Short mmCIF file of C-alpha atoms in Angstrom, two decimals:
data_model
loop_
_atom_site.label_atom_id
_atom_site.label_comp_id
_atom_site.label_asym_id
_atom_site.label_seq_id
_atom_site.Cartn_x
_atom_site.Cartn_y
_atom_site.Cartn_z
CA MET A 14 -32.91 39.34 -54.14
CA THR A 15 -35.33 42.10 -55.09
CA ALA A 16 -37.78 43.75 -52.69
CA LEU A 17 -41.32 42.44 -52.45
CA PRO A 18 -43.84 44.52 -54.44
CA ALA A 19 -46.04 45.00 -51.35
CA ASP A 20 -45.68 45.24 -47.59
CA VAL A 21 -46.53 42.06 -45.74
CA SER A 22 -47.89 40.96 -42.37
CA ILE A 23 -46.97 37.40 -41.42
CA VAL A 24 -49.60 35.85 -39.13
CA VAL A 25 -48.47 32.86 -37.05
CA PRO A 26 -51.05 31.00 -34.92
CA THR A 27 -49.33 29.29 -32.00
CA PHE A 28 -50.27 26.69 -29.42
CA ASN A 29 -47.39 25.51 -27.23
CA GLU A 30 -44.69 26.10 -29.85
CA ALA A 31 -41.97 27.51 -27.55
CA ASP A 32 -39.19 25.35 -29.05
CA ASN A 33 -39.89 26.58 -32.59
CA ILE A 34 -40.14 30.35 -32.12
CA ARG A 35 -36.48 31.41 -32.34
CA GLU A 36 -35.75 29.31 -35.42
CA LEU A 37 -38.95 30.50 -37.10
CA LEU A 38 -38.19 34.19 -36.51
CA ALA A 39 -34.62 33.80 -37.68
CA ARG A 40 -35.71 32.17 -40.94
CA VAL A 41 -38.53 34.68 -41.51
CA CYS A 42 -36.12 37.61 -41.05
CA ALA A 43 -33.62 36.01 -43.42
CA ALA A 44 -36.34 35.47 -46.04
CA ILE A 45 -37.60 39.06 -46.13
CA PRO A 46 -35.81 41.02 -48.89
CA ALA A 47 -34.07 44.29 -48.11
CA GLY A 48 -36.30 47.33 -48.46
CA THR A 49 -39.47 45.45 -47.50
CA ARG A 50 -41.49 46.58 -44.53
CA ALA A 51 -42.74 43.51 -42.71
CA GLU A 52 -44.15 42.44 -39.36
CA VAL A 53 -44.75 39.10 -37.66
CA VAL A 54 -48.06 38.76 -35.79
CA PHE A 55 -48.27 35.92 -33.29
CA ALA A 56 -51.84 34.91 -32.35
CA ASP A 57 -51.20 32.73 -29.34
CA ASP A 58 -53.39 30.21 -27.51
CA SER A 59 -50.54 28.58 -25.59
CA THR A 60 -50.71 27.17 -22.09
CA ASP A 61 -46.93 26.89 -21.73
CA HIS A 62 -44.19 29.56 -21.84
CA THR A 63 -44.50 30.30 -25.58
CA CYS A 64 -45.45 33.94 -24.92
CA GLU A 65 -42.28 34.52 -22.89
CA VAL A 66 -40.15 32.98 -25.62
CA ILE A 67 -41.80 35.18 -28.26
CA GLU A 68 -41.07 38.30 -26.20
CA GLU A 69 -37.44 37.28 -25.72
CA ALA A 70 -36.96 36.42 -29.40
CA ALA A 71 -38.67 39.62 -30.50
CA ALA A 72 -36.03 41.69 -28.73
CA CYS A 73 -33.46 40.34 -31.19
CA SER A 74 -35.69 40.31 -34.26
CA ALA A 75 -34.90 42.39 -37.33
CA VAL A 76 -38.63 42.92 -37.96
CA PRO A 77 -41.35 44.16 -35.58
CA VAL A 78 -43.19 41.44 -33.68
CA VAL A 79 -46.81 41.74 -32.54
CA LEU A 80 -47.95 39.37 -29.79
CA HIS A 81 -51.64 38.74 -29.14
CA HIS A 82 -52.38 36.15 -26.49
CA ARG A 83 -56.03 35.05 -26.49
CA ALA A 84 -57.54 34.44 -23.08
CA VAL A 85 -60.33 32.40 -24.68
CA PRO A 86 -59.21 30.32 -27.71
CA GLU A 87 -62.54 30.61 -29.53
CA GLY A 88 -62.66 28.96 -32.94
CA GLY A 89 -59.42 27.02 -32.45
CA LEU A 90 -56.39 27.82 -34.58
CA GLY A 91 -58.67 29.26 -37.27
CA GLY A 92 -60.02 31.76 -34.77
CA ALA A 93 -56.46 32.66 -33.82
CA VAL A 94 -55.63 33.36 -37.47
CA VAL A 95 -58.62 35.66 -37.86
CA GLU A 96 -57.72 37.58 -34.71
CA GLY A 97 -54.15 37.79 -35.97
CA MET A 98 -55.44 39.24 -39.23
CA ALA A 99 -57.30 41.87 -37.23
CA ARG A 100 -53.94 43.07 -35.94
CA ALA A 101 -52.17 42.95 -39.30
CA SER A 102 -51.39 46.32 -40.90
CA ALA A 103 -50.16 45.35 -44.37
CA PRO A 104 -52.13 44.89 -47.61
CA TRP A 105 -50.76 41.35 -47.98
CA ILE A 106 -51.25 38.83 -45.16
CA VAL A 107 -49.28 35.59 -45.09
CA VAL A 108 -50.45 32.78 -42.81
CA ILE A 109 -47.83 30.24 -41.78
CA ASP A 110 -47.58 27.58 -39.07
CA ALA A 111 -44.97 27.86 -36.33
CA ASP A 112 -43.67 24.29 -36.62
CA LEU A 113 -41.47 25.03 -39.68
CA GLN A 114 -43.20 22.44 -41.84
CA HIS A 115 -44.00 25.48 -43.98
CA PRO A 116 -40.73 26.98 -45.33
CA PRO A 117 -40.59 30.74 -44.54
CA GLU A 118 -38.22 31.13 -47.51
CA LEU A 119 -41.28 30.80 -49.77
CA ILE A 120 -42.96 33.98 -48.45
CA PRO A 121 -41.44 36.31 -51.09
CA GLU A 122 -42.50 33.94 -53.87
CA LEU A 123 -46.10 33.80 -52.62
CA ILE A 124 -46.40 37.60 -52.70
CA ALA A 125 -44.58 37.93 -56.03
CA ARG A 126 -46.86 35.29 -57.57
CA GLY A 127 -49.96 37.09 -56.33
CA GLU A 128 -48.80 40.41 -57.76
CA ALA A 129 -47.80 38.90 -61.10
CA ALA A 130 -51.09 37.00 -61.49
CA GLY A 131 -53.31 39.75 -60.06
CA ALA A 132 -54.65 37.19 -57.61
CA GLU A 133 -56.13 37.88 -54.18
CA LEU A 134 -55.20 34.44 -52.81
CA VAL A 135 -51.96 32.53 -53.32
CA VAL A 136 -51.74 29.05 -51.80
CA ALA A 137 -48.60 27.06 -51.09
CA SER A 138 -49.66 23.65 -52.42
CA ARG A 139 -48.36 20.18 -51.60
CA TYR A 140 -50.34 18.73 -54.52
CA ALA A 141 -49.44 21.11 -57.35
CA ALA A 142 -46.81 19.98 -59.84
CA GLY A 143 -43.49 20.12 -58.03
CA GLY A 144 -45.05 19.91 -54.55
CA ASP A 145 -44.34 17.24 -51.95
CA ARG A 146 -46.22 16.08 -48.84
CA SER A 147 -43.56 13.74 -47.45
CA GLY A 148 -43.50 15.69 -44.18
CA LEU A 149 -46.83 14.17 -43.18
CA ASP A 150 -46.20 11.62 -40.46
CA GLY A 151 -47.08 8.12 -41.67
CA GLY A 152 -49.61 6.62 -44.03
CA TYR A 153 -52.57 7.43 -41.77
CA ARG A 154 -52.03 11.18 -41.90
CA ARG A 155 -51.45 11.03 -45.66
CA LEU A 156 -54.73 9.12 -46.07
CA VAL A 157 -56.63 11.60 -43.90
CA SER A 158 -55.13 14.53 -45.82
CA SER A 159 -56.02 13.05 -49.21
CA ALA A 160 -59.55 12.10 -48.13
CA SER A 161 -60.18 15.52 -46.58
CA THR A 162 -58.98 17.24 -49.73
CA LEU A 163 -61.22 15.07 -51.94
CA VAL A 164 -64.32 15.63 -49.78
CA THR A 165 -63.71 19.36 -49.52
CA ARG A 166 -63.23 19.87 -53.24
CA SER A 167 -66.35 17.77 -53.94
CA LEU A 168 -68.49 19.88 -51.63
CA PHE A 169 -67.24 23.23 -52.99
CA PRO A 170 -66.38 22.64 -56.66
CA ARG A 171 -66.85 26.25 -57.76
CA ALA A 172 -65.32 28.07 -54.80
CA LEU A 173 -62.26 25.80 -54.87
CA SER A 174 -61.90 25.58 -58.63
CA GLY A 175 -58.22 25.55 -59.58
CA LEU A 176 -57.13 24.97 -55.97
CA THR A 177 -55.30 21.67 -55.52
CA ASP A 178 -54.64 21.98 -51.79
CA PRO A 179 -57.64 23.52 -49.96
CA MET A 180 -56.32 22.02 -46.70
CA SER A 181 -53.09 24.00 -46.84
CA GLY A 182 -52.19 26.11 -43.82
CA PHE A 183 -49.65 28.21 -45.74
CA PHE A 184 -50.96 30.97 -48.00
CA ALA A 185 -51.01 34.69 -48.78
CA ILE A 186 -54.23 36.70 -49.07
CA ARG A 187 -54.92 40.33 -49.81
CA ARG A 188 -56.45 42.36 -47.03
CA THR A 189 -59.18 43.53 -49.44
CA ALA A 190 -60.51 39.96 -49.77
CA VAL A 191 -60.62 39.50 -45.99
CA ASP A 192 -62.42 42.81 -45.55
CA ARG A 193 -64.99 41.84 -48.19
CA ALA A 194 -65.84 38.63 -46.33
CA SER A 195 -66.07 40.50 -43.04
CA ALA A 196 -68.65 42.87 -44.53
CA GLN A 197 -71.03 39.99 -45.32
CA ASP A 198 -73.94 39.06 -43.05
CA GLU A 199 -72.19 36.09 -41.46
CA GLY A 200 -68.63 37.36 -41.59
CA LEU A 201 -65.86 34.90 -40.85
CA GLN A 202 -66.76 32.03 -38.53
CA PRO A 203 -63.65 29.86 -38.28
CA LEU A 204 -63.79 26.54 -36.46
CA GLY A 205 -60.71 24.40 -36.07
CA TYR A 206 -57.43 24.60 -37.91
CA LYS A 207 -58.41 24.69 -41.60
CA ILE A 208 -58.84 28.44 -42.01
CA LEU A 209 -58.04 28.45 -45.76
CA LEU A 210 -61.33 26.72 -46.56
CA GLU A 211 -63.23 29.38 -44.60
CA LEU A 212 -61.45 32.19 -46.45
CA ALA A 213 -61.81 30.60 -49.91
CA VAL A 214 -65.56 29.97 -49.48
CA ARG A 215 -66.57 33.19 -47.71
CA CYS A 216 -64.09 35.64 -49.23
CA ARG A 217 -64.56 34.39 -52.81
CA PRO A 218 -61.13 35.80 -53.73
CA ARG A 219 -60.82 37.37 -57.16
CA GLY A 220 -58.17 35.16 -58.59
CA ILE A 221 -56.40 32.17 -57.01
CA ALA A 222 -52.81 31.17 -57.72
CA GLU A 223 -50.62 28.41 -56.34
CA VAL A 224 -46.95 27.89 -55.58
CA PRO A 225 -45.75 24.29 -55.10
CA TYR A 226 -43.74 23.48 -51.99
CA ALA A 227 -42.37 20.55 -50.05
CA PHE A 228 -44.16 20.00 -46.75
CA GLY A 229 -41.33 19.51 -44.27
CA GLU A 230 -40.93 17.65 -41.02
CA ARG A 231 -41.92 19.30 -37.76
CA HIS A 232 -38.97 21.12 -36.16
CA ALA A 233 -40.10 20.51 -32.56
CA GLY A 234 -43.22 19.80 -30.52
CA GLU A 235 -46.26 17.71 -31.35
CA SER A 236 -48.82 17.83 -34.15
CA LYS A 237 -52.12 19.60 -33.41
CA SER A 238 -54.04 17.43 -35.92
CA THR A 239 -56.05 15.45 -33.39
CA ALA A 240 -59.28 13.46 -33.76
CA ARG A 241 -61.08 16.28 -31.95
CA GLU A 242 -59.83 18.81 -34.51
CA GLY A 243 -61.00 16.43 -37.24
CA MET A 244 -64.54 16.38 -35.82
CA ARG A 245 -64.53 20.17 -35.57
CA PHE A 246 -63.48 20.28 -39.21
CA LEU A 247 -66.37 18.02 -40.26
CA ARG A 248 -68.85 20.22 -38.38
CA HIS A 249 -67.34 23.24 -40.07
CA LEU A 250 -67.76 21.65 -43.49
CA ILE A 251 -71.48 21.22 -42.81
CA THR A 252 -71.75 24.81 -41.56
CA LEU A 253 -70.08 26.20 -44.68
CA ARG A 254 -72.04 23.97 -47.05
CA THR A 255 -75.39 24.97 -45.51
CA ALA A 256 -74.62 28.69 -45.57
CA ASP A 257 -76.60 28.83 -48.83
CA PRO A 258 -80.39 28.70 -48.18
CA ARG A 259 -80.87 26.24 -51.04
CA ALA A 260 -78.36 23.85 -49.50
CA ARG A 261 -80.02 24.27 -46.11
CA ALA A 262 -83.37 23.37 -47.65
CA VAL A 263 -81.94 20.18 -49.18
CA VAL A 264 -80.34 19.08 -45.90
CA PHE A 265 -83.50 20.10 -44.01
CA GLY A 266 -85.56 17.88 -46.32
CA LEU A 267 -83.20 14.90 -46.06
CA ILE A 268 -83.24 15.10 -42.28
CA GLY A 269 -87.04 15.36 -42.43
CA LEU A 270 -87.19 12.16 -44.48
CA SER A 271 -84.95 10.37 -41.98
CA GLY A 272 -87.46 11.31 -39.26
CA PHE A 273 -89.91 8.79 -40.71
CA VAL A 274 -87.79 5.98 -39.22
CA PRO A 275 -88.41 6.80 -35.51
CA ASN A 276 -91.94 7.94 -36.38
CA LEU A 277 -92.93 4.63 -37.99
CA ALA A 278 -91.07 2.59 -35.36
CA LEU A 279 -93.01 4.22 -32.52
CA LEU A 280 -96.29 3.99 -34.48
CA TRP A 281 -95.72 0.25 -34.96
CA PHE A 282 -95.05 -0.16 -31.25
CA LEU A 283 -98.09 1.85 -30.15
CA THR A 284 -100.56 0.16 -32.50
CA GLY A 285 -99.12 -3.33 -32.10
CA TRP A 286 -98.25 -3.38 -28.40
CA ALA A 287 -100.67 -0.90 -26.84
CA PRO A 288 -104.13 -2.55 -27.01
CA GLY A 289 -107.03 -0.19 -27.39
CA LEU A 290 -104.97 2.79 -28.56
CA HIS A 291 -106.65 4.31 -31.59
CA TYR A 292 -104.59 4.99 -34.69
CA ALA A 293 -105.16 8.79 -34.57
CA PRO A 294 -103.62 9.44 -31.11
CA ALA A 295 -100.91 6.86 -31.89
CA GLU A 296 -99.99 8.81 -35.03
CA ILE A 297 -99.89 12.08 -33.08
CA ILE A 298 -97.59 10.57 -30.44
CA ALA A 299 -95.37 8.92 -33.05
CA ASN A 300 -95.07 12.19 -34.92
CA GLN A 301 -93.42 13.71 -31.84
CA ALA A 302 -90.65 11.11 -32.02
CA GLY A 303 -89.95 12.10 -35.61
CA LEU A 304 -89.99 15.77 -34.69
CA LEU A 305 -87.57 15.20 -31.81
CA TRP A 306 -85.23 13.31 -34.13
CA ASN A 307 -85.42 16.05 -36.75
CA PHE A 308 -84.84 18.78 -34.20
CA ALA A 309 -81.76 17.08 -32.73
CA LEU A 310 -80.07 16.81 -36.14
CA ILE A 311 -81.18 20.17 -37.54
CA ASP A 312 -80.32 22.08 -34.37
CA SER A 313 -76.91 20.40 -34.00
CA PHE A 314 -75.72 20.57 -37.59
CA VAL A 315 -77.73 22.85 -39.89
CA TYR A 316 -78.20 25.76 -37.47
CA ARG A 317 -75.30 25.17 -35.13
CA ASN A 318 -74.05 28.77 -35.44
CA GLN A 319 -77.49 30.42 -35.22
CA ARG A 320 -78.92 28.78 -32.15
CA ARG A 321 -77.55 30.80 -29.26
CA HIS A 322 -80.14 33.56 -29.42
CA ARG A 323 -82.87 31.25 -28.03
CA ARG A 324 -82.80 28.70 -25.24
CA ARG A 325 -82.73 25.07 -26.33
CA GLY A 326 -86.09 24.34 -24.67
CA VAL A 327 -87.70 27.28 -26.46
CA ARG A 328 -86.23 26.15 -29.77
CA LEU A 329 -87.51 22.61 -29.24
CA LEU A 330 -91.05 23.68 -28.31
CA SER A 331 -91.20 26.13 -31.22
CA PHE A 332 -89.92 23.48 -33.64
CA ALA A 333 -92.48 20.95 -32.36
CA ALA A 334 -95.29 23.49 -32.71
CA VAL A 335 -94.36 24.21 -36.31
CA GLY A 336 -94.10 20.48 -37.05
CA ASN A 337 -97.52 19.70 -35.57
CA ILE A 338 -99.14 22.54 -37.47
CA ASP A 339 -97.54 21.01 -40.55
CA LEU A 340 -99.26 17.68 -39.78
CA VAL A 341 -102.65 19.31 -39.29
CA ALA A 342 -102.37 21.54 -42.38
CA ARG A 343 -101.56 18.80 -44.91
CA ILE A 344 -104.95 17.05 -44.79
CA PRO A 345 -107.29 20.05 -45.33
CA LEU A 346 -104.93 21.49 -47.93
CA ALA A 347 -105.00 18.23 -49.90
CA ALA A 348 -108.80 18.13 -49.54
CA LEU A 349 -108.97 21.66 -50.95
CA PHE A 350 -106.94 20.64 -54.00
CA ILE A 351 -109.19 17.62 -54.55
CA GLY A 352 -112.49 19.46 -54.04
CA ALA A 353 -111.77 22.84 -55.60
CA GLY A 354 -109.01 21.90 -58.02
CA GLY A 355 -110.36 18.61 -59.26
CA MET A 356 -107.10 16.80 -58.52
CA THR A 357 -106.87 13.13 -57.61
CA ALA A 358 -105.71 12.11 -54.16
CA LEU A 359 -102.06 11.28 -54.94
CA PRO A 360 -101.00 14.51 -56.72
CA ALA A 361 -103.10 16.58 -54.30
CA THR A 362 -101.34 15.02 -51.31
CA ALA A 363 -97.90 15.44 -52.94
CA LEU A 364 -98.56 19.10 -53.74
CA ALA A 365 -99.82 19.72 -50.22
CA MET A 366 -96.68 18.13 -48.77
CA VAL A 367 -94.42 20.30 -50.95
CA ILE A 368 -96.25 23.50 -49.97
CA VAL A 369 -96.30 22.62 -46.28
CA PHE A 370 -92.64 21.59 -46.34
CA THR A 371 -91.66 24.87 -47.99
CA ALA A 372 -93.66 26.85 -45.47
CA ARG A 373 -92.18 24.88 -42.57
CA PHE A 374 -88.63 25.40 -43.83
CA LEU A 375 -89.16 29.13 -44.24
CA VAL A 376 -90.68 29.47 -40.77
CA VAL A 377 -87.84 27.53 -39.14
CA ASP A 378 -85.12 29.17 -41.23
CA ARG A 379 -86.36 32.76 -41.09
CA TRP A 380 -88.29 32.93 -37.83
CA LEU A 381 -87.11 30.27 -35.40
CA TYR A 382 -83.41 30.65 -36.15
CA GLY A 383 -83.83 33.91 -37.99
CA ARG A 384 -81.06 36.03 -39.44
CA LEU A 385 -79.33 36.42 -36.10
CA ARG A 386 -75.94 34.90 -36.76
CA THR A 387 -73.63 33.96 -33.94
CA ARG A 388 -70.46 35.56 -35.19
CA GLN A 389 -67.39 34.09 -33.67
CA THR A 390 -65.54 36.84 -35.49
CA ALA A 391 -68.18 38.80 -37.34
CA ALA A 392 -65.70 41.23 -38.78
CA VAL A 393 -61.98 41.62 -38.92
CA PRO A 394 -61.44 45.27 -38.01
CA ARG A 395 -57.94 46.56 -37.55
CA VAL A 396 -57.24 46.83 -33.87
CA ALA A 397 -54.38 48.03 -31.77
CA PRO A 398 -52.02 45.19 -30.84
CA GLU A 399 -51.68 44.21 -27.21
CA LYS A 400 -47.88 44.05 -27.30
CA VAL A 401 -45.54 45.30 -29.98
CA ALA A 402 -41.88 44.47 -29.70
CA GLU A 403 -39.81 47.02 -31.57
CA PRO A 404 -37.04 45.53 -33.69
CA VAL A 405 -33.38 46.00 -33.25
CA PRO A 406 -31.89 48.52 -35.73
CA ASP A 407 -33.41 47.21 -38.91
CA PRO A 408 -31.08 46.42 -41.83
CA LEU A 409 -34.14 45.75 -43.98
CA GLY A 410 -35.33 49.33 -43.86
#
């Protein structure tokens, strides 16, 4: 076996994986070719004795082991991976799960494939020719995996072009690609356990390659793919998809249209069941219902990561103020187009709505939520590890 063409840091996110650690380290050490400088970085969120097992196993490891236990598991397993990357020292970073469903023996092939193809991202794929996903437990998990892959590739056709398994948790990425994403305004904002999607969309790696593999059965412990993680993944999809201002504008407009439902429902109630209430005040009151509906959806989904810099009450009042100004501005603006521009009522009203909508979106997007991004991990600087277990005399050099 020849030496890898580049040094490698192997990042392993862990959550209560004590029974898998010794077997994982043994197989990783056996997989690393002689002459290769390598390290294993554990980013741990465990609530059991996994940390103690890592320290004990590290004392017998042929490669250095870095242990970073996170007091606050922000961002889930994806956040753990990013913090593990921050402690990685090599130009190539391999991310692998601790449950041994990802074969460590494939690590040299991932790096070799990346070097040969000049790619910045190499993904171990269950869906590429020669791959196998039989390790997924039962038909339900296979269905969820297939559906998630289909939805993800549909939402990001360009960023994931040529990538058959965007849900994979086993991949190699160059440090340069991670650093490039960290230098952007929003940096990396992982949420949940599907970190590859975050890296592929935000890093925009220069070249993607794949290596097929057979997804194995879990060695020990329980799967972390819960319904809660699935919901976090869906929220993360929306966050990534609306990172582009044009996409935010489309979603903003669709949510705005949906606000007509509570608006018209309350207007019908007020004019039909509140005798003596004039249409004008009824319309003003009903408009607030639509605004409240719009705010709840926009604040929770479109601007979920940008909302912490203002209190919720302040955000709501500001949003309502902008929406009511919108209502007031449409009528005189349409009148101006009719009187000064000679337009008929329908196109004048439509043009006024477009202009007011654009202005409202820009005010909400740029002023209310602004460019202040809540960075869960705004950058991935290299930091000193908390604990480094030196290896035993290293036969790998």
